[in-house]
Amino acid sequence: MKAEDRLEERNPIEDLLRMDRIPHIWCPGCGIGTVVTSFAEALKKTQIDLDKVAVVSGIGCTGRVAGYIKLDSFHTTHGRAVPFATGLKLANPELKVIVFSGDGDLAGIGGNHLIHAARRNMDLVVICVNNFNYAMTGGQVAATTPIEANASTAPYGNFEYPFNLPFLMDAAGATYVARWTALHLRRVTMSIMDALQRPGFSFIEVITPCVTLYARRNRLGDGLNLLRYYYDNSEIQHGADTRNLDISYQGKLIVGKFVEKEKPTFLDAMNQHLSRVLGDDYQLYGRINYDRD
Amino acid sequence: MKKVKADPKGVLTGVHYLDGDFAIAEGALAAGCRFFGGYPITPSTETAERFSARIPKVGGVFIQMEDELGSIAALIGAVWGGVKAMTVTSGPGFSLMQENIGLACMMETPLVIANVQRGGPSTGLPTLAGQQDIMQARWGSHGDYEVIALAPDSPQECFDLTIEAFNLAEIYRVPTFIMTDECVGHMHEKVVIPPAEEIEVVERKWYAGPKEEYLPYKLDKDGIPFMIKAGDGYRFHTTGLTHDERGYPVINAECQDWCVRHLCDKIRKNADKIIRLEEDEIDTAEVVVLSYGITSRVATRAVQKARQEGIKVGTLRLITVWPFPEKRIRELASLVGSFVVPEINYGQIVYEVERCAAGQAKVIHVPHCGGWVHNPDDIYNAIKEAVK
Ligand SMILES: Cc1ncc(C[n+]2csc(CCOP(=O)(O)OP(=O)(O)O)c2C)c(N)n1
Ligand code: SF4
Ligand SMILES: [Mg+2]
């Protein structure tokens, strides 16, 4: 019997998934699927027009999200989801474009694009699944791996300083920055709802268990043990100074909504600026959110 | 294929004095390009500058991206958002774009990249001409694929061929390159821009059938799938992975065979329709000078001199560099004694000529490592050697 025929086992977000591609490739206990569930719930609760939502992923375990979400969805190249999404959004401004990808994809190989999209306040929602490693390729050390944590290419433990992603995004100009763990699913949903309903660059980091690689290599137990770690060590501090959000190995996890501010998006700034300078010669572009002065 | 007249908003009808770089920007606007993502690099920057000045008055977007990796990714995104898009670059930037050129091929994304070539490798000669990226245009990204590349030899042709590049990109859903060089890019000449109603523009091959039946990579009768854009309610998927008609990844050799053959064959099987050559005095020729871009203008001098001496020289200019005119070269190889192939590199297109000549005609290469055009005498001497 096919999954879609088993009525009693129907998943409430099934209409947002490509059921013809299920079963998915993620390991049992992996946290990526739970973030997808939060995302789907946020889409439902905001009642956003789903035909106008597009999902762009890079490459990685998380990068596979685009392939499972039943919306216009793009599985691009490693690191380039953000600029791809930038082009998509600018070409078709009525779209709400969500970038759903991994820490390595977004902040490692794609780091330059990430900070520039934040700087421009590009109207994008970036959901970053941070599992502290390059999972898809076998658990290599990443720009987010805590010091001392073991990885397949840091077999004696990591000694490189990791990124504090909310601080990076705040400094680069993101107008919405939040961090949660895969334990805070309701909060993740709420943050994604916030982001879907506001213009501008929103960045949501979700610390997520990679049971097969990061957890096993570091002998941290299974998915449940990791959620237990999140439960015991996370502390909600909305509005916390983003400079103080470093993550140490198995240390405290400060979570919350750290930044929420208003600033014209790239397109609004473009339209405002060029119509001021060029007057009637300027051809207004896309949906206009403000009065022309 | 649906042809329409150019949108007059983008067409700067009249007689102008433009350099090749500017002419590329005007060609793009005339062809309906409304998105430009780029990163500055000599000797191509003037195209970006021109586009950034013109697009606010035409209606569209110019964005200077953080690097060329971002430029090409933004282009692919923009095309799937529904617009026509282009970028311009030179060697180092072209190298950075290669991975996502493969993505554009895999997703069958029509877009245009102009490469105003300079001398390489590496930073090489930023301000001086080269034709050293010709093989990179063909083979630069990993895997098997086919592209289209055109080589203008004047600012007028920069304008004309940019429109053609957009049209070919749309017909075959393939990245199309304008492989010009610093000389043509910075050369000022008369450029005639016709009225909009005289410019034919190919529309995207939009799908119009029932929504439920749409499959992103189902081949139409002409072998090219229909296209849609994000936001129209199809809820489709596309990926850089090997995929089936649905656009879903399928990781096995059978699907790879279907996918890759299609990407290559849609160009190979239509090569006759795509290829444009300019031939002169070929029928009686004992030696043919085969060249492209700026080098064909330099070769003219050498050919004239040789003809004055009674040598029967024909010329063949590649307007389309890729796909390569294999059939024509094979045919000529059995009719003429030799080919003389000058190009501003240390041997690229000459390998294609040798491959197609297959020993039936002599092939003499006239290399130039870049930095300037050939001395016509070097080409002339090669012609003399050919008929010796
Ligand atoms: C240009 C390029 N380099 C390397 C790879 C190999 N690669 C695939 S996924 C990946 C890491 C992904 O890590 P992350 O973004 O954190 O995603 P995760 O798998 O952890 O969810 C790498 C290095 C690639 N696909 N492309
Ligand atoms: S390897 Fe890690 S991140 Fe990837 S699916 Fe398995 S648990 Fe999830
Ligand atoms: Mg990761």
mmCIF file with all atom_site columns, C-alpha atoms in Angstrom, chain A residues 90-260:
data_model
loop_
_atom_site.group_PDB
_atom_site.id
_atom_site.type_symbol
_atom_site.label_atom_id
_atom_site.label_alt_id
_atom_site.label_comp_id
_atom_site.label_asym_id
_atom_site.label_entity_id
_atom_site.label_seq_id
_atom_site.pdbx_PDB_ins_code
_atom_site.Cartn_x
_atom_site.Cartn_y
_atom_site.Cartn_z
_atom_site.occupancy
_atom_site.B_iso_or_equiv
_atom_site.pdbx_formal_charge
_atom_site.auth_seq_id
_atom_site.auth_comp_id
_atom_site.auth_asym_id
_atom_site.auth_atom_id
_atom_site.pdbx_PDB_model_num
ATOM 1   C CA . LEU A 1 90  ? 14.145 40.345 -7.927  1.00 0.00 ? 90  LEU A CA 1
ATOM 2   C CA . ALA A 1 91  ? 12.714 38.889 -11.111 1.00 0.00 ? 91  ALA A CA 1
ATOM 3   C CA . ASN A 1 92  ? 9.380  38.145 -9.517  1.00 0.00 ? 92  ASN A CA 1
ATOM 4   C CA . PRO A 1 93  ? 8.919  40.454 -6.511  1.00 0.00 ? 93  PRO A CA 1
ATOM 5   C CA . GLU A 1 94  ? 5.504  39.078 -5.597  1.00 0.00 ? 94  GLU A CA 1
ATOM 6   C CA . LEU A 1 95  ? 7.134  35.819 -4.494  1.00 0.00 ? 95  LEU A CA 1
ATOM 7   C CA . LYS A 1 96  ? 7.996  35.076 -0.891  1.00 0.00 ? 96  LYS A CA 1
ATOM 8   C CA . VAL A 1 97  ? 11.320 33.313 -1.222  1.00 0.00 ? 97  VAL A CA 1
ATOM 9   C CA . ILE A 1 98  ? 12.635 31.002 1.480   1.00 0.00 ? 98  ILE A CA 1
ATOM 10  C CA . VAL A 1 99  ? 16.185 29.733 1.534   1.00 0.00 ? 99  VAL A CA 1
ATOM 11  C CA . PHE A 1 100 ? 16.328 26.470 3.464   1.00 0.00 ? 100 PHE A CA 1
ATOM 12  C CA . SER A 1 101 ? 19.835 25.088 3.818   1.00 0.00 ? 101 SER A CA 1
ATOM 13  C CA . GLY A 1 102 ? 22.626 23.863 6.059   1.00 0.00 ? 102 GLY A CA 1
ATOM 14  C CA . ASP A 1 103 ? 25.255 25.693 8.094   1.00 0.00 ? 103 ASP A CA 1
ATOM 15  C CA . GLY A 1 104 ? 28.051 24.602 5.778   1.00 0.00 ? 104 GLY A CA 1
ATOM 16  C CA . ASP A 1 105 ? 26.151 25.613 2.697   1.00 0.00 ? 105 ASP A CA 1
ATOM 17  C CA . LEU A 1 106 ? 25.076 29.011 3.985   1.00 0.00 ? 106 LEU A CA 1
ATOM 18  C CA . ALA A 1 107 ? 27.889 30.113 6.269   1.00 0.00 ? 107 ALA A CA 1
ATOM 19  C CA . GLY A 1 108 ? 30.835 28.122 4.906   1.00 0.00 ? 108 GLY A CA 1
ATOM 20  C CA . ILE A 1 109 ? 31.008 27.963 1.125   1.00 0.00 ? 109 ILE A CA 1
ATOM 21  C CA . GLY A 1 110 ? 28.146 30.454 0.743   1.00 0.00 ? 110 GLY A CA 1
ATOM 22  C CA . GLY A 1 111 ? 29.204 32.860 3.502   1.00 0.00 ? 111 GLY A CA 1
ATOM 23  C CA . ASN A 1 112 ? 29.979 35.745 1.196   1.00 0.00 ? 112 ASN A CA 1
ATOM 24  C CA . HIS A 1 113 ? 26.518 35.650 -0.362  1.00 0.00 ? 113 HIS A CA 1
ATOM 25  C CA . LEU A 1 114 ? 24.888 35.375 3.048   1.00 0.00 ? 114 LEU A CA 1
ATOM 26  C CA . ILE A 1 115 ? 26.459 38.542 4.421   1.00 0.00 ? 115 ILE A CA 1
ATOM 27  C CA . HIS A 1 116 ? 25.792 40.499 1.250   1.00 0.00 ? 116 HIS A CA 1
ATOM 28  C CA . ALA A 1 117 ? 22.130 39.508 1.134   1.00 0.00 ? 117 ALA A CA 1
ATOM 29  C CA . ALA A 1 118 ? 21.851 40.631 4.765   1.00 0.00 ? 118 ALA A CA 1
ATOM 30  C CA . ARG A 1 119 ? 23.656 43.876 3.954   1.00 0.00 ? 119 ARG A CA 1
ATOM 31  C CA . ARG A 1 120 ? 21.205 44.613 1.142   1.00 0.00 ? 120 ARG A CA 1
ATOM 32  C CA . ASN A 1 121 ? 18.230 43.676 3.304   1.00 0.00 ? 121 ASN A CA 1
ATOM 33  C CA . MET A 1 122 ? 17.192 41.423 0.455   1.00 0.00 ? 122 MET A CA 1
ATOM 34  C CA . ASP A 1 123 ? 13.621 40.297 1.028   1.00 0.00 ? 123 ASP A CA 1
ATOM 35  C CA . LEU A 1 124 ? 14.433 36.663 1.835   1.00 0.00 ? 124 LEU A CA 1
ATOM 36  C CA . VAL A 1 125 ? 13.740 34.271 4.693   1.00 0.00 ? 125 VAL A CA 1
ATOM 37  C CA . VAL A 1 126 ? 16.815 32.184 5.458   1.00 0.00 ? 126 VAL A CA 1
ATOM 38  C CA . ILE A 1 127 ? 16.331 29.061 7.556   1.00 0.00 ? 127 ILE A CA 1
ATOM 39  C CA . CYS A 1 128 ? 19.716 27.691 8.561   1.00 0.00 ? 128 CYS A CA 1
ATOM 40  C CA . VAL A 1 129 ? 19.846 24.183 9.963   1.00 0.00 ? 129 VAL A CA 1
ATOM 41  C CA . ASN A 1 130 ? 22.972 24.196 12.093  1.00 0.00 ? 130 ASN A CA 1
ATOM 42  C CA . ASN A 1 131 ? 24.046 20.648 12.903  1.00 0.00 ? 131 ASN A CA 1
ATOM 43  C CA . PHE A 1 132 ? 27.623 21.718 13.682  1.00 0.00 ? 132 PHE A CA 1
ATOM 44  C CA . ASN A 1 133 ? 29.078 19.797 10.751  1.00 0.00 ? 133 ASN A CA 1
ATOM 45  C CA . TYR A 1 134 ? 29.110 19.007 7.058   1.00 0.00 ? 134 TYR A CA 1
ATOM 46  C CA . ALA A 1 135 ? 26.770 16.071 7.378   1.00 0.00 ? 135 ALA A CA 1
ATOM 47  C CA . MET A 1 136 ? 26.065 15.037 3.803   1.00 0.00 ? 136 MET A CA 1
ATOM 48  C CA . THR A 1 137 ? 29.726 14.398 3.066   1.00 0.00 ? 137 THR A CA 1
ATOM 49  C CA . GLY A 1 138 ? 30.363 12.416 6.240   1.00 0.00 ? 138 GLY A CA 1
ATOM 50  C CA . GLY A 1 139 ? 30.667 14.722 9.216   1.00 0.00 ? 139 GLY A CA 1
ATOM 51  C CA . GLN A 1 140 ? 33.586 16.991 8.419   1.00 0.00 ? 140 GLN A CA 1
ATOM 52  C CA . VAL A 1 141 ? 34.527 19.997 10.525  1.00 0.00 ? 141 VAL A CA 1
ATOM 53  C CA . ALA A 1 142 ? 32.601 23.160 9.617   1.00 0.00 ? 142 ALA A CA 1
ATOM 54  C CA . ALA A 1 143 ? 32.679 26.886 10.321  1.00 0.00 ? 143 ALA A CA 1
ATOM 55  C CA . THR A 1 144 ? 30.153 26.170 13.063  1.00 0.00 ? 144 THR A CA 1
ATOM 56  C CA . THR A 1 145 ? 31.812 23.204 14.790  1.00 0.00 ? 145 THR A CA 1
ATOM 57  C CA . PRO A 1 146 ? 32.407 24.047 18.464  1.00 0.00 ? 146 PRO A CA 1
ATOM 58  C CA . ILE A 1 147 ? 36.024 23.966 19.713  1.00 0.00 ? 147 ILE A CA 1
ATOM 59  C CA . GLU A 1 148 ? 36.921 20.500 21.054  1.00 0.00 ? 148 GLU A CA 1
ATOM 60  C CA . ALA A 1 149 ? 34.155 18.753 19.101  1.00 0.00 ? 149 ALA A CA 1
ATOM 61  C CA . ASN A 1 150 ? 35.386 15.888 17.005  1.00 0.00 ? 150 ASN A CA 1
ATOM 62  C CA . ALA A 1 151 ? 34.765 15.696 13.270  1.00 0.00 ? 151 ALA A CA 1
ATOM 63  C CA . SER A 1 152 ? 35.948 13.371 10.524  1.00 0.00 ? 152 SER A CA 1
ATOM 64  C CA . THR A 1 153 ? 38.501 15.949 9.368   1.00 0.00 ? 153 THR A CA 1
ATOM 65  C CA . ALA A 1 154 ? 39.226 17.104 12.916  1.00 0.00 ? 154 ALA A CA 1
ATOM 66  C CA . PRO A 1 155 ? 39.913 13.661 14.383  1.00 0.00 ? 155 PRO A CA 1
ATOM 67  C CA . TYR A 1 156 ? 41.775 15.157 17.365  1.00 0.00 ? 156 TYR A CA 1
ATOM 68  C CA . GLY A 1 157 ? 39.052 17.708 17.997  1.00 0.00 ? 157 GLY A CA 1
ATOM 69  C CA . ASN A 1 158 ? 38.397 21.096 16.458  1.00 0.00 ? 158 ASN A CA 1
ATOM 70  C CA . PHE A 1 159 ? 40.621 24.026 17.381  1.00 0.00 ? 159 PHE A CA 1
ATOM 71  C CA . GLU A 1 160 ? 39.236 26.635 14.953  1.00 0.00 ? 160 GLU A CA 1
ATOM 72  C CA . TYR A 1 161 ? 36.993 29.395 16.289  1.00 0.00 ? 161 TYR A CA 1
ATOM 73  C CA . PRO A 1 162 ? 33.447 28.857 15.026  1.00 0.00 ? 162 PRO A CA 1
ATOM 74  C CA . PHE A 1 163 ? 31.052 31.502 13.758  1.00 0.00 ? 163 PHE A CA 1
ATOM 75  C CA . ASN A 1 164 ? 28.474 33.009 16.055  1.00 0.00 ? 164 ASN A CA 1
ATOM 76  C CA . LEU A 1 165 ? 25.861 33.182 13.298  1.00 0.00 ? 165 LEU A CA 1
ATOM 77  C CA . PRO A 1 166 ? 23.388 35.625 14.894  1.00 0.00 ? 166 PRO A CA 1
ATOM 78  C CA . PHE A 1 167 ? 26.249 38.056 15.525  1.00 0.00 ? 167 PHE A CA 1
ATOM 79  C CA . LEU A 1 168 ? 27.470 37.684 11.941  1.00 0.00 ? 168 LEU A CA 1
ATOM 80  C CA . MET A 1 169 ? 23.998 38.313 10.566  1.00 0.00 ? 169 MET A CA 1
ATOM 81  C CA . ASP A 1 170 ? 23.317 41.214 12.906  1.00 0.00 ? 170 ASP A CA 1
ATOM 82  C CA . ALA A 1 171 ? 26.602 42.874 11.986  1.00 0.00 ? 171 ALA A CA 1
ATOM 83  C CA . ALA A 1 172 ? 25.950 42.357 8.276   1.00 0.00 ? 172 ALA A CA 1
ATOM 84  C CA . GLY A 1 173 ? 22.588 44.127 8.475   1.00 0.00 ? 173 GLY A CA 1
ATOM 85  C CA . ALA A 1 174 ? 19.925 41.420 8.811   1.00 0.00 ? 174 ALA A CA 1
ATOM 86  C CA . THR A 1 175 ? 16.675 42.951 10.038  1.00 0.00 ? 175 THR A CA 1
ATOM 87  C CA . TYR A 1 176 ? 15.398 39.811 11.773  1.00 0.00 ? 176 TYR A CA 1
ATOM 88  C CA . VAL A 1 177 ? 17.633 37.332 13.582  1.00 0.00 ? 177 VAL A CA 1
ATOM 89  C CA . ALA A 1 178 ? 16.557 34.417 15.756  1.00 0.00 ? 178 ALA A CA 1
ATOM 90  C CA . ARG A 1 179 ? 18.097 31.213 17.043  1.00 0.00 ? 179 ARG A CA 1
ATOM 91  C CA . TRP A 1 180 ? 16.296 28.155 18.329  1.00 0.00 ? 180 TRP A CA 1
ATOM 92  C CA . THR A 1 181 ? 16.972 24.477 18.729  1.00 0.00 ? 181 THR A CA 1
ATOM 93  C CA . ALA A 1 182 ? 15.037 21.573 17.243  1.00 0.00 ? 182 ALA A CA 1
ATOM 94  C CA . LEU A 1 183 ? 13.454 21.240 20.678  1.00 0.00 ? 183 LEU A CA 1
ATOM 95  C CA . HIS A 1 184 ? 11.753 24.636 20.376  1.00 0.00 ? 184 HIS A CA 1
ATOM 96  C CA . LEU A 1 185 ? 9.516  23.677 17.505  1.00 0.00 ? 185 LEU A CA 1
ATOM 97  C CA . ARG A 1 186 ? 6.671  25.981 18.429  1.00 0.00 ? 186 ARG A CA 1
ATOM 98  C CA . ARG A 1 187 ? 9.123  28.872 18.679  1.00 0.00 ? 187 ARG A CA 1
ATOM 99  C CA . VAL A 1 188 ? 10.680 27.928 15.367  1.00 0.00 ? 188 VAL A CA 1
ATOM 100 C CA . THR A 1 189 ? 7.219  27.988 13.808  1.00 0.00 ? 189 THR A CA 1
ATOM 101 C CA . MET A 1 190 ? 6.546  31.398 15.333  1.00 0.00 ? 190 MET A CA 1
ATOM 102 C CA . SER A 1 191 ? 9.828  32.827 14.113  1.00 0.00 ? 191 SER A CA 1
ATOM 103 C CA . ILE A 1 192 ? 9.192  31.533 10.603  1.00 0.00 ? 192 ILE A CA 1
ATOM 104 C CA . MET A 1 193 ? 5.712  33.069 10.759  1.00 0.00 ? 193 MET A CA 1
ATOM 105 C CA . ASP A 1 194 ? 7.253  36.393 11.817  1.00 0.00 ? 194 ASP A CA 1
ATOM 106 C CA . ALA A 1 195 ? 9.672  36.177 8.932   1.00 0.00 ? 195 ALA A CA 1
ATOM 107 C CA . LEU A 1 196 ? 7.015  35.243 6.378   1.00 0.00 ? 196 LEU A CA 1
ATOM 108 C CA . GLN A 1 197 ? 4.931  38.231 7.366   1.00 0.00 ? 197 GLN A CA 1
ATOM 109 C CA . ARG A 1 198 ? 7.609  40.893 7.329   1.00 0.00 ? 198 ARG A CA 1
ATOM 110 C CA . PRO A 1 199 ? 9.612  42.368 4.478   1.00 0.00 ? 199 PRO A CA 1
ATOM 111 C CA . GLY A 1 200 ? 13.392 42.213 4.540   1.00 0.00 ? 200 GLY A CA 1
ATOM 112 C CA . PHE A 1 201 ? 16.166 39.785 5.314   1.00 0.00 ? 201 PHE A CA 1
ATOM 113 C CA . SER A 1 202 ? 15.284 37.344 8.085   1.00 0.00 ? 202 SER A CA 1
ATOM 114 C CA . PHE A 1 203 ? 17.717 34.776 9.421   1.00 0.00 ? 203 PHE A CA 1
ATOM 115 C CA . ILE A 1 204 ? 16.598 31.889 11.605  1.00 0.00 ? 204 ILE A CA 1
ATOM 116 C CA . GLU A 1 205 ? 19.218 29.503 12.923  1.00 0.00 ? 205 GLU A CA 1
ATOM 117 C CA . VAL A 1 206 ? 17.936 26.171 14.171  1.00 0.00 ? 206 VAL A CA 1
ATOM 118 C CA . ILE A 1 207 ? 20.397 24.016 16.093  1.00 0.00 ? 207 ILE A CA 1
ATOM 119 C CA . THR A 1 208 ? 19.517 20.537 14.984  1.00 0.00 ? 208 THR A CA 1
ATOM 120 C CA . PRO A 1 209 ? 20.726 17.053 15.873  1.00 0.00 ? 209 PRO A CA 1
ATOM 121 C CA . CYS A 1 210 ? 22.796 15.121 13.375  1.00 0.00 ? 210 CYS A CA 1
ATOM 122 C CA . VAL A 1 211 ? 22.554 11.781 15.121  1.00 0.00 ? 211 VAL A CA 1
ATOM 123 C CA . THR A 1 212 ? 24.467 9.698  12.653  1.00 0.00 ? 212 THR A CA 1
ATOM 124 C CA . LEU A 1 213 ? 27.615 11.749 12.380  1.00 0.00 ? 213 LEU A CA 1
ATOM 125 C CA . TYR A 1 214 ? 28.118 14.586 14.843  1.00 0.00 ? 214 TYR A CA 1
ATOM 126 C CA . ALA A 1 215 ? 26.434 12.853 17.769  1.00 0.00 ? 215 ALA A CA 1
ATOM 127 C CA . ARG A 1 216 ? 27.907 9.419  17.156  1.00 0.00 ? 216 ARG A CA 1
ATOM 128 C CA . ARG A 1 217 ? 31.420 10.693 16.596  1.00 0.00 ? 217 ARG A CA 1
ATOM 129 C CA . ASN A 1 218 ? 31.273 12.723 19.769  1.00 0.00 ? 218 ASN A CA 1
ATOM 130 C CA . ARG A 1 219 ? 29.550 9.922  21.724  1.00 0.00 ? 219 ARG A CA 1
ATOM 131 C CA . LEU A 1 220 ? 26.636 12.174 22.548  1.00 0.00 ? 220 LEU A CA 1
ATOM 132 C CA . GLY A 1 221 ? 24.023 9.440  22.288  1.00 0.00 ? 221 GLY A CA 1
ATOM 133 C CA . ASP A 1 222 ? 20.943 9.422  20.124  1.00 0.00 ? 222 ASP A CA 1
ATOM 134 C CA . GLY A 1 223 ? 18.474 12.089 19.071  1.00 0.00 ? 223 GLY A CA 1
ATOM 135 C CA . LEU A 1 224 ? 16.777 11.988 22.424  1.00 0.00 ? 224 LEU A CA 1
ATOM 136 C CA . ASN A 1 225 ? 20.035 12.615 24.278  1.00 0.00 ? 225 ASN A CA 1
ATOM 137 C CA . LEU A 1 226 ? 20.665 15.649 22.089  1.00 0.00 ? 226 LEU A CA 1
ATOM 138 C CA . LEU A 1 227 ? 17.215 17.037 22.730  1.00 0.00 ? 227 LEU A CA 1
ATOM 139 C CA . ARG A 1 228 ? 17.907 16.483 26.423  1.00 0.00 ? 228 ARG A CA 1
ATOM 140 C CA . TYR A 1 229 ? 21.101 18.506 26.055  1.00 0.00 ? 229 TYR A CA 1
ATOM 141 C CA . TYR A 1 230 ? 19.150 21.295 24.369  1.00 0.00 ? 230 TYR A CA 1
ATOM 142 C CA . TYR A 1 231 ? 16.546 21.152 27.107  1.00 0.00 ? 231 TYR A CA 1
ATOM 143 C CA . ASP A 1 232 ? 19.056 21.347 29.933  1.00 0.00 ? 232 ASP A CA 1
ATOM 144 C CA . ASN A 1 233 ? 21.299 23.975 28.403  1.00 0.00 ? 233 ASN A CA 1
ATOM 145 C CA . SER A 1 234 ? 19.226 26.373 26.378  1.00 0.00 ? 234 SER A CA 1
ATOM 146 C CA . GLU A 1 235 ? 18.195 29.666 27.782  1.00 0.00 ? 235 GLU A CA 1
ATOM 147 C CA . ILE A 1 236 ? 15.767 32.053 26.119  1.00 0.00 ? 236 ILE A CA 1
ATOM 148 C CA . GLN A 1 237 ? 17.076 35.604 26.048  1.00 0.00 ? 237 GLN A CA 1
ATOM 149 C CA . HIS A 1 238 ? 15.097 37.703 23.589  1.00 0.00 ? 238 HIS A CA 1
ATOM 150 C CA . GLY A 1 239 ? 16.981 40.759 22.496  1.00 0.00 ? 239 GLY A CA 1
ATOM 151 C CA . ALA A 1 240 ? 20.293 39.438 23.842  1.00 0.00 ? 240 ALA A CA 1
ATOM 152 C CA . ASP A 1 241 ? 23.421 41.244 22.680  1.00 0.00 ? 241 ASP A CA 1
ATOM 153 C CA . THR A 1 242 ? 24.435 39.161 19.674  1.00 0.00 ? 242 THR A CA 1
ATOM 154 C CA . ARG A 1 243 ? 28.111 39.497 20.603  1.00 0.00 ? 243 ARG A CA 1
ATOM 155 C CA . ASN A 1 244 ? 27.502 37.107 23.475  1.00 0.00 ? 244 ASN A CA 1
ATOM 156 C CA . LEU A 1 245 ? 26.055 34.168 21.591  1.00 0.00 ? 245 LEU A CA 1
ATOM 157 C CA . ASP A 1 246 ? 29.115 31.990 21.038  1.00 0.00 ? 246 ASP A CA 1
ATOM 158 C CA . ILE A 1 247 ? 28.480 28.273 21.328  1.00 0.00 ? 247 ILE A CA 1
ATOM 159 C CA . SER A 1 248 ? 30.963 26.142 23.228  1.00 0.00 ? 248 SER A CA 1
ATOM 160 C CA . TYR A 1 249 ? 31.130 22.354 23.057  1.00 0.00 ? 249 TYR A CA 1
ATOM 161 C CA . GLN A 1 250 ? 28.110 20.957 24.932  1.00 0.00 ? 250 GLN A CA 1
ATOM 162 C CA . GLY A 1 251 ? 27.834 24.376 26.583  1.00 0.00 ? 251 GLY A CA 1
ATOM 163 C CA . LYS A 1 252 ? 25.020 26.810 27.121  1.00 0.00 ? 252 LYS A CA 1
ATOM 164 C CA . LEU A 1 253 ? 22.804 27.664 24.139  1.00 0.00 ? 253 LEU A CA 1
ATOM 165 C CA . ILE A 1 254 ? 21.344 31.147 24.222  1.00 0.00 ? 254 ILE A CA 1
ATOM 166 C CA . VAL A 1 255 ? 18.252 31.179 22.045  1.00 0.00 ? 255 VAL A CA 1
ATOM 167 C CA . GLY A 1 256 ? 15.563 33.707 21.224  1.00 0.00 ? 256 GLY A CA 1
ATOM 168 C CA . LYS A 1 257 ? 14.701 36.518 18.887  1.00 0.00 ? 257 LYS A CA 1
ATOM 169 C CA . PHE A 1 258 ? 17.657 38.854 18.940  1.00 0.00 ? 258 PHE A CA 1
ATOM 170 C CA . VAL A 1 259 ? 17.015 41.375 16.180  1.00 0.00 ? 259 VAL A CA 1
ATOM 171 C CA . GLU A 1 260 ? 13.799 42.747 14.727  1.00 0.00 ? 260 GLU A CA 1
#
